[in-house]
Tab-separated table of C-alpha atoms and ligand atoms in Angstrom:
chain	number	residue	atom	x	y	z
A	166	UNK	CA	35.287	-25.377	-24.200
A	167	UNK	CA	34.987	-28.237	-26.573
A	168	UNK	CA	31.098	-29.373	-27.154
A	169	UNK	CA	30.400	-32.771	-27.810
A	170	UNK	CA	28.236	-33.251	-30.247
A	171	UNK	CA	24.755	-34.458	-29.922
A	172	UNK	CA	23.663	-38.273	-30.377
A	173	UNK	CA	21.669	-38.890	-33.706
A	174	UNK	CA	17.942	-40.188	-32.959
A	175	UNK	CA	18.062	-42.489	-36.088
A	176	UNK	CA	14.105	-43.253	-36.505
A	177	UNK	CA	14.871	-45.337	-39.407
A	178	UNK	CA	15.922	-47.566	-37.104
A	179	UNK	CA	13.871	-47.430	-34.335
A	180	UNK	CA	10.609	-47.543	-36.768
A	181	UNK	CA	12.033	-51.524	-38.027
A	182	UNK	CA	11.889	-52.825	-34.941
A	183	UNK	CA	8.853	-51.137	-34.693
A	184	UNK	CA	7.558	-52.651	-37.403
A	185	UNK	CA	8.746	-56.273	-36.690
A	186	UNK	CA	6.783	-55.751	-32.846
A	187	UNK	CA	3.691	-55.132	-34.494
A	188	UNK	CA	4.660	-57.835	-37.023
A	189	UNK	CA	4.267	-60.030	-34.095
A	190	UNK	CA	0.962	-58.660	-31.662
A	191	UNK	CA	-0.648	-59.000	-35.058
A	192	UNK	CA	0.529	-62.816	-35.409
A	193	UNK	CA	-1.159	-63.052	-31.837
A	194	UNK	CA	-3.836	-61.936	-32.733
A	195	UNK	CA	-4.201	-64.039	-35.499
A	196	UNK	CA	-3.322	-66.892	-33.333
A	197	UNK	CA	-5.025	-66.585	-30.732
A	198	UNK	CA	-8.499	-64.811	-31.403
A	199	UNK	CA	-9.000	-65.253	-35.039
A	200	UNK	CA	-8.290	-61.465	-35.533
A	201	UNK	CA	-6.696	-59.901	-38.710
A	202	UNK	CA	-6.111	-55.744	-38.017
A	203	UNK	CA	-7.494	-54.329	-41.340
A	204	UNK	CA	-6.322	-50.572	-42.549
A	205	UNK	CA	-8.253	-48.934	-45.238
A	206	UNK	CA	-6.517	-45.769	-46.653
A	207	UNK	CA	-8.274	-43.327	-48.866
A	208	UNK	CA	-6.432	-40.945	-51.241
A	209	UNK	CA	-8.737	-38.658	-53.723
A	210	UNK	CA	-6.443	-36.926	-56.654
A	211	UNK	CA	-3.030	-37.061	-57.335
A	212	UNK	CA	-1.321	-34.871	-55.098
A	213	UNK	CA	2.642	-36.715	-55.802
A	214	UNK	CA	3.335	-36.239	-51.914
A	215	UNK	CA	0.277	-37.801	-50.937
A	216	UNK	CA	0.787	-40.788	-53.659
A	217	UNK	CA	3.947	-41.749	-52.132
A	218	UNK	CA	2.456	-41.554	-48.154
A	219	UNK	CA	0.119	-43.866	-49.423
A	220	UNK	CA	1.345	-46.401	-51.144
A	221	UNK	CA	4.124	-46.581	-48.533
A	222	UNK	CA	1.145	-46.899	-45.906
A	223	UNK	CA	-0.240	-49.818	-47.774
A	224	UNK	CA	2.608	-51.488	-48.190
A	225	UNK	CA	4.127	-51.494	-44.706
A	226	UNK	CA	0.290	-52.385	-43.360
A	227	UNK	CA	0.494	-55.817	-45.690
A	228	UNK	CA	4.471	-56.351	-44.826
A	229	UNK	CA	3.479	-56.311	-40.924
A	230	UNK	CA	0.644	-58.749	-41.576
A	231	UNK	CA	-2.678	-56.987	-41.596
A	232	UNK	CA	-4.976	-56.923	-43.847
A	233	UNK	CA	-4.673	-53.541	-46.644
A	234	UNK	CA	-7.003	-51.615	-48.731
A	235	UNK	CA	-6.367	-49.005	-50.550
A	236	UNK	CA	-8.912	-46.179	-52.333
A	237	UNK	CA	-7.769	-44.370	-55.119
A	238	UNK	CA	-10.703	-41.620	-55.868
A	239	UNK	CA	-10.570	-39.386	-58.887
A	240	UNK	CA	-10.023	-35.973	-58.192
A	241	UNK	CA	-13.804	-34.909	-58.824
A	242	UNK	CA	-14.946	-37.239	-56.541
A	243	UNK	CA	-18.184	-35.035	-54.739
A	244	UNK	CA	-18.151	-34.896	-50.826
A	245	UNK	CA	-21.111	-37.230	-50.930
A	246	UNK	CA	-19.284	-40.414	-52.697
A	247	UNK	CA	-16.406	-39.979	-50.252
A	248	UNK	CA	-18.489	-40.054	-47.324
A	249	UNK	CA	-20.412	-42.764	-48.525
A	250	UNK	CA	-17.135	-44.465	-48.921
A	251	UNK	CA	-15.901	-44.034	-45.212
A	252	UNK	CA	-19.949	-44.772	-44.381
A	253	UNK	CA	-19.652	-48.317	-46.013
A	254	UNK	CA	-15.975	-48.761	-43.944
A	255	UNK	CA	-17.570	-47.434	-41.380
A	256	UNK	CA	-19.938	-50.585	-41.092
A	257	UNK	CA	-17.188	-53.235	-42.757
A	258	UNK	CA	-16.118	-55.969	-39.884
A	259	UNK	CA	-12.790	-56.803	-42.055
A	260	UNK	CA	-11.552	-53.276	-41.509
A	261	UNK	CA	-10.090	-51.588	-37.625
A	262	UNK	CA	-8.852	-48.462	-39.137
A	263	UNK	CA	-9.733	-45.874	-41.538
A	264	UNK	CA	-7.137	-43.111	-43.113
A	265	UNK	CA	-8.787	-40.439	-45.524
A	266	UNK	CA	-5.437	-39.028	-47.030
A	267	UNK	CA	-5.669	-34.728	-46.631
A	268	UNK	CA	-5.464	-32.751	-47.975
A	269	UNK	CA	-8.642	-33.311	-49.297
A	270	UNK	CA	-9.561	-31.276	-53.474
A	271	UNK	CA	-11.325	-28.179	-52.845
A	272	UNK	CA	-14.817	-29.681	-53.422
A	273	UNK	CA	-14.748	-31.335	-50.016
A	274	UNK	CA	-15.091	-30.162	-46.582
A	275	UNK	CA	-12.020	-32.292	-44.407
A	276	UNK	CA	-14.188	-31.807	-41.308
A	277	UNK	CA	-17.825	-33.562	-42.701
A	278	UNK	CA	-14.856	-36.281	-43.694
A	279	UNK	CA	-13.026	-36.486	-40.572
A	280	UNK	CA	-16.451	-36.613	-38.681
A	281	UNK	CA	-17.770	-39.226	-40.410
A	282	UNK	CA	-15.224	-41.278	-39.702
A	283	UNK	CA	-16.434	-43.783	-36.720
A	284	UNK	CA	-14.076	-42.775	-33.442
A	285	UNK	CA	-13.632	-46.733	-33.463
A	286	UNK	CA	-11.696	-46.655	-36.518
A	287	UNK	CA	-10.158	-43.552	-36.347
A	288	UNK	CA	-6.452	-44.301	-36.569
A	289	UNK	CA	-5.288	-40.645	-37.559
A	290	UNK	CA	-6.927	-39.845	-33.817
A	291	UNK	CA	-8.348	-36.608	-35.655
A	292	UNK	CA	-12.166	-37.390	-34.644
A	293	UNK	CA	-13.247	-35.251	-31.259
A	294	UNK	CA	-14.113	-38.333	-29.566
A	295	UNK	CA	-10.637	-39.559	-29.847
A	296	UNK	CA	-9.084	-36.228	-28.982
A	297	UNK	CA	-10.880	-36.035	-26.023
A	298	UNK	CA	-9.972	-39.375	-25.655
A	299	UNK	CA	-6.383	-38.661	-25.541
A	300	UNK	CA	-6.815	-35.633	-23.432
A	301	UNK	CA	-8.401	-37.432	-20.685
A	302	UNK	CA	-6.043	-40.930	-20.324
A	303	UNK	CA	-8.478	-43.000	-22.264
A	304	UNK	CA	-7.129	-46.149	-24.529
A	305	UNK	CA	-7.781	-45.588	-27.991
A	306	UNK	CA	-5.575	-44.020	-30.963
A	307	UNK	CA	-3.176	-41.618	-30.564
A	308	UNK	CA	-1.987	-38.933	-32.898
A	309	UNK	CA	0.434	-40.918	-35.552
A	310	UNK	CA	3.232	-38.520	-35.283
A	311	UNK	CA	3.080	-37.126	-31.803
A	312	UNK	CA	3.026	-40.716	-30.704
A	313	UNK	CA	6.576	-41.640	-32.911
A	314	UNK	CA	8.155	-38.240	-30.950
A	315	UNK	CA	6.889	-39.611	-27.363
A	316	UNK	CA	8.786	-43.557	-28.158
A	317	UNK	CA	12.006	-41.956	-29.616
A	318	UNK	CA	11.826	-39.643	-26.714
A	319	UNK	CA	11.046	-42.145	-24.003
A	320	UNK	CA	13.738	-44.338	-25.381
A	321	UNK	CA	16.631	-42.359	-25.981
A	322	UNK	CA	16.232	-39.697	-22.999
A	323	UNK	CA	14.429	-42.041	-20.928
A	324	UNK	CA	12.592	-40.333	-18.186
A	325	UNK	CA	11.019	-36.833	-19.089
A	326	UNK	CA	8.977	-36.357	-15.729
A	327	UNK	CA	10.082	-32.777	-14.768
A	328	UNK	CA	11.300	-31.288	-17.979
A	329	UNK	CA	10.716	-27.934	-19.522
A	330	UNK	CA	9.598	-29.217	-23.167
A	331	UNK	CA	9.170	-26.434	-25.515
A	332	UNK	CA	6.406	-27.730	-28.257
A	333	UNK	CA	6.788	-24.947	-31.498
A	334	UNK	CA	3.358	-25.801	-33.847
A	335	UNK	CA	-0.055	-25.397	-32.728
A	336	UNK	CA	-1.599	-27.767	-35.052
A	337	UNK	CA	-4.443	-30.186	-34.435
A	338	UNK	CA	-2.345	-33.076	-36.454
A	339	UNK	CA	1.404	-32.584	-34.268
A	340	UNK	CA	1.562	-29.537	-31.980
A	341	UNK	CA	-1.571	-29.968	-29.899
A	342	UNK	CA	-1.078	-33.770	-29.264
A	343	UNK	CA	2.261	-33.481	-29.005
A	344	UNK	CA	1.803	-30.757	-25.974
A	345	UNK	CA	-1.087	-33.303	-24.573
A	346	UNK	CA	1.298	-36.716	-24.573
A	347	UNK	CA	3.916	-34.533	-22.975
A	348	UNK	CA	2.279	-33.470	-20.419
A	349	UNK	CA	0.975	-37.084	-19.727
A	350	UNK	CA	4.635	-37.612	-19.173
A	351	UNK	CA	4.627	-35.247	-16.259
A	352	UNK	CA	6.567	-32.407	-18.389
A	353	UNK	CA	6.105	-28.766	-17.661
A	354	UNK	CA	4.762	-27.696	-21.218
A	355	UNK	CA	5.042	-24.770	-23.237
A	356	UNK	CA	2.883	-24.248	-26.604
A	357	UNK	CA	4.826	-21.850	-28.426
A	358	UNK	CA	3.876	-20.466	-32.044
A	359	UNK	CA	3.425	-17.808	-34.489
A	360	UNK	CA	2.531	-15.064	-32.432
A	361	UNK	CA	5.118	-16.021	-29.182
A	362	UNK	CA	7.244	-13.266	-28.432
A	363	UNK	CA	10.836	-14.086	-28.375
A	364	UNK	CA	10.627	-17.669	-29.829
A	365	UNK	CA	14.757	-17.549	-29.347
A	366	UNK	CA	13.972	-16.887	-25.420
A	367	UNK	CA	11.427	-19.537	-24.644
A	368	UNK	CA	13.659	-22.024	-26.737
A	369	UNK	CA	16.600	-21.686	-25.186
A	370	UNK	CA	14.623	-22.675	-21.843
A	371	UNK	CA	13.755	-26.173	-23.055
A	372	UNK	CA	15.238	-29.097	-21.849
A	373	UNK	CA	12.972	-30.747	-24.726
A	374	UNK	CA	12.212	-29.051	-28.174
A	375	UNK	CA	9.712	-30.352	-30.561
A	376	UNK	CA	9.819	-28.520	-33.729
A	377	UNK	CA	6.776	-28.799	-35.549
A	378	UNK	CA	6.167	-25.332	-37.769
A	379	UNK	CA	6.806	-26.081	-41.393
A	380	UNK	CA	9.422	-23.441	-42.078
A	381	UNK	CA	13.011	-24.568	-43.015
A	382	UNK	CA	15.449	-24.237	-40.408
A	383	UNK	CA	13.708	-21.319	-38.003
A	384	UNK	CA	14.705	-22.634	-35.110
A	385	UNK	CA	18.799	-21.795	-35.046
A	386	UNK	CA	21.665	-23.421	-33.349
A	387	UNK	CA	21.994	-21.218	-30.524
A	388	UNK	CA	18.610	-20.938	-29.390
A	389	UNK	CA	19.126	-24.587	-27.751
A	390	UNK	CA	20.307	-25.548	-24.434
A	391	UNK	CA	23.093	-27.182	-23.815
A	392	UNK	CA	22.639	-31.224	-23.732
A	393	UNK	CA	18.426	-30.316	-24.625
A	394	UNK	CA	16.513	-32.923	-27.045
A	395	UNK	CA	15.656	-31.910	-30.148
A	396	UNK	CA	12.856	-33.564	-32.001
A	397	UNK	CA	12.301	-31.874	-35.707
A	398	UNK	CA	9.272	-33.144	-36.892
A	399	UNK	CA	9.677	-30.352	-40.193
A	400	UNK	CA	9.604	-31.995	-43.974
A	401	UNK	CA	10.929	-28.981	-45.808
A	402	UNK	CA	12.076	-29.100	-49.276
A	403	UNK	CA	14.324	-26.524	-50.414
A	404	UNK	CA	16.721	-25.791	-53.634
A	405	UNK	CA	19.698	-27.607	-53.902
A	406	UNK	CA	21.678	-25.964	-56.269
A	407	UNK	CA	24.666	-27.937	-55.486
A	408	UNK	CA	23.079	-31.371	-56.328
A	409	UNK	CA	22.138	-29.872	-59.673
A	410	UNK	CA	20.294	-27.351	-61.835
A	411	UNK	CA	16.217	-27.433	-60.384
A	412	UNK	CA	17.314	-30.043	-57.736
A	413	UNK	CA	15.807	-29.991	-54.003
A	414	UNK	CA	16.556	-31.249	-50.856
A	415	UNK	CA	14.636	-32.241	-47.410
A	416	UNK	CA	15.371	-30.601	-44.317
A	417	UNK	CA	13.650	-29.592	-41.050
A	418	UNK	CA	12.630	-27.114	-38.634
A	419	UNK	CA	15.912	-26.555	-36.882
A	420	UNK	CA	19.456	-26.087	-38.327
A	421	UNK	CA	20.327	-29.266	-37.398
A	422	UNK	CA	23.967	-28.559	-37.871
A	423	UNK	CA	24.310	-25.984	-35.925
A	424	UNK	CA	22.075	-27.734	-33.042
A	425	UNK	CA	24.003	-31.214	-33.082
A	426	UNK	CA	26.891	-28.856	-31.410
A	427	UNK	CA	24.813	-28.542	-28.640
A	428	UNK	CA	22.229	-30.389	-28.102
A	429	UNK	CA	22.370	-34.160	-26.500
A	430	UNK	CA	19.707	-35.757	-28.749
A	431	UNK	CA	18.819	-34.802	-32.029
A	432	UNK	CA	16.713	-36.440	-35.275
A	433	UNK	CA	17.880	-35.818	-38.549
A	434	UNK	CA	15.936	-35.122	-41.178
A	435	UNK	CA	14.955	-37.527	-43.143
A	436	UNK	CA	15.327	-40.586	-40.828
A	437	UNK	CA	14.477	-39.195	-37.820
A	438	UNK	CA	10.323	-38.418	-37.001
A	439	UNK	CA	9.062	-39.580	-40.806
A	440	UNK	CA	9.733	-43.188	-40.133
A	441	UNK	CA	7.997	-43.328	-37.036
A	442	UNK	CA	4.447	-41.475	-38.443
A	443	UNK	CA	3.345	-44.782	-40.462
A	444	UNK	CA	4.974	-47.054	-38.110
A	445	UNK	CA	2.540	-45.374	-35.659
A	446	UNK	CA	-0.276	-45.350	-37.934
A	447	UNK	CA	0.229	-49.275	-38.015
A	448	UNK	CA	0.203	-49.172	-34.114
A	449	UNK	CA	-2.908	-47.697	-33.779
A	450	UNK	CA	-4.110	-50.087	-36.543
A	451	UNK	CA	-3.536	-53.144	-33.679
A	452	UNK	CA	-4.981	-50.736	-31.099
A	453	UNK	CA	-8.107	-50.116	-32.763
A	454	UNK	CA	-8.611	-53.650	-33.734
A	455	UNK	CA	-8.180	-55.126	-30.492
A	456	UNK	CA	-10.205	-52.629	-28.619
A	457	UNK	CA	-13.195	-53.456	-30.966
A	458	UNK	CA	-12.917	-57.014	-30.263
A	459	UNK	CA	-12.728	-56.267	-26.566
A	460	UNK	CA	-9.059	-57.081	-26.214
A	461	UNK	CA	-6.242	-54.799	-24.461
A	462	UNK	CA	-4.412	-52.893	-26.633
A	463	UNK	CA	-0.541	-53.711	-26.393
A	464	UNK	CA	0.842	-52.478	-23.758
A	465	UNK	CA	3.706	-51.226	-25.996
A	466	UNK	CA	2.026	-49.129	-28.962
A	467	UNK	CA	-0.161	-47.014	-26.708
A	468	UNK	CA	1.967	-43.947	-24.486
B	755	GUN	N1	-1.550	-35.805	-44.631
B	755	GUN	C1	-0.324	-35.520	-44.104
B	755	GUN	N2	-0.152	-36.153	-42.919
B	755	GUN	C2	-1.300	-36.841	-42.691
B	755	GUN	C3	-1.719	-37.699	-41.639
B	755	GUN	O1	-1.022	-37.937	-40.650
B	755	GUN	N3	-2.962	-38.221	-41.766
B	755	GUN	C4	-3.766	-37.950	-42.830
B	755	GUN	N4	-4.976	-38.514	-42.857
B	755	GUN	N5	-3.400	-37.158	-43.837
B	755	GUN	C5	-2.167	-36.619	-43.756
């Protein structure tokens, strides 16, 4: 039997026009009610990952028209300055959305920060309000990268009502919401994670498999089901002796390699999921700001 292999999920791609969508609800907003969506991002040290999130954040925010600020705390900054920082944001009519940048130094406790942060404003959809939020069917923010999975999923497999979608991760940030969106979408959900006995098993059930776990390429070729989805949502980086002595390389959850054999969707990675995160974030940015000023949220950005 020949397999034919999988179609790439490029999310490079998909996050442009993304971007240029937003680009315009925030022109109409502009336009027509006088509104500018304002993102203020937060980052306190100098951890090089976080650095680069950042300033990418910023400078997609100002490229889609909204209005940017950007925090840059020292790395002794006490709990009490940062939450008087998100306080004053809190309270600031010029800004929709607030992003404190974890992980956070050791000196500060990321859940005083994260509930602090006014569920209005809360564009990471970390705050209990919003979760609940989410859980429920309510408009407001919805988890940055869970959200990107859901639009590369609705557009390139198109309906999901029905399907088995194995979600691997339990985390509040991906797994959780993930599970939670899915299931919005009339999929028959498994949370699988750590402690699941035979992870191979479960997978090779799923008709969907988000791969959200951290751990280079655990999830292996033949655990997935013929013509399945795969959405790797892992940023692993790993030695790459062949590009050079001490050089590294990203790559994801599942052996993509292997799995493009099989499955019929897959994201690579990079350019699949990463893309789509701070496109997201900048969704939820035009959320936010129209639901404080009493407006619908596009129709579009929200699942
Ligand atoms: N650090 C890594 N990912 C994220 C994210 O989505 N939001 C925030 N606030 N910090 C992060």
């Amino acid at each position: 039997m020949t397999a034919t292999a999988a179609q790439i999920i490029d999310g490079k791609s998909y996050a442009e026009g993304l971007r240029a969508r937003i680009a315009g609800h925030v022109a109409r907003l502009k336009a027509e009610h006088g509104v500018t969506p304002g993102l203020a991002v937060v980052i306190v040290g100098h951890d090089p990952a976080s650095e680069i999130y950042v300033a990418n954040k910023a400078r997609q925010t100002v490229e889609a028209g909204m209005h940017s600020e950007k925090y840059e705390l020292p790395e002794t900054t006490s709990e009490g300055e940062l939450l008087a920082l998100v306080d004053r944001l809190n309270g600031d009519p010029n800004i929709h959305g607030i992003l404190v940048q974890l992980p956070l130094p050791r000196q500060i406790d990321p859940t005083r920060v994260i509930l602090a942060i006014s569920p209005d404003k809360d564009v990471d959809c970390f705050t209990p309000a919003s979760v609940g939020k989410l859980q429920i069917g309510l408009p407001g923010p919805v988890s940055c990268t869970p959200l990107g999975c859901l639009m590369l999923l609705r557009d390139f497999v198109g309906n999901l009502a029905g399907k088995h979608a194995v979600v691997v991760g339990r985390s509040n940030l991906v797994g959780k919401p993930m599970a939670q969106l899915l299931l919005r979408e009339n999929c028959t959900v498994t949370i699988a994670h750590s402690r699941t006995a035979d992870l191979p098993g479960i997978v090779r059930q799923a008709d969907i498999v988000v791969a959200a776990v951290g751990r280079p390429h655990i999830i292996k070729g033949d655990w997935i089901k013929p013509g399945a989805a795969v959405i790797d949502v892992g940023v692993n980086r790993v030695p790459a002796p062949d590009k050079g002595k001490g050089k590294t390389r990203l790559v994801g959850d599942v052996d993509t390699q292997a799995a493009r054999e099989v499955a019929g969707w897959i994201t690579p990675v990079p350019g699949g999921v990463g893309p789509m995160t701070i496109a997201c974030l900048l969704a939820n940015t035009v959320t936010t700001a129209s639901l404080i000023n009493g407006l619908p949220p596009p129709r579009d950005l929200t699942p």
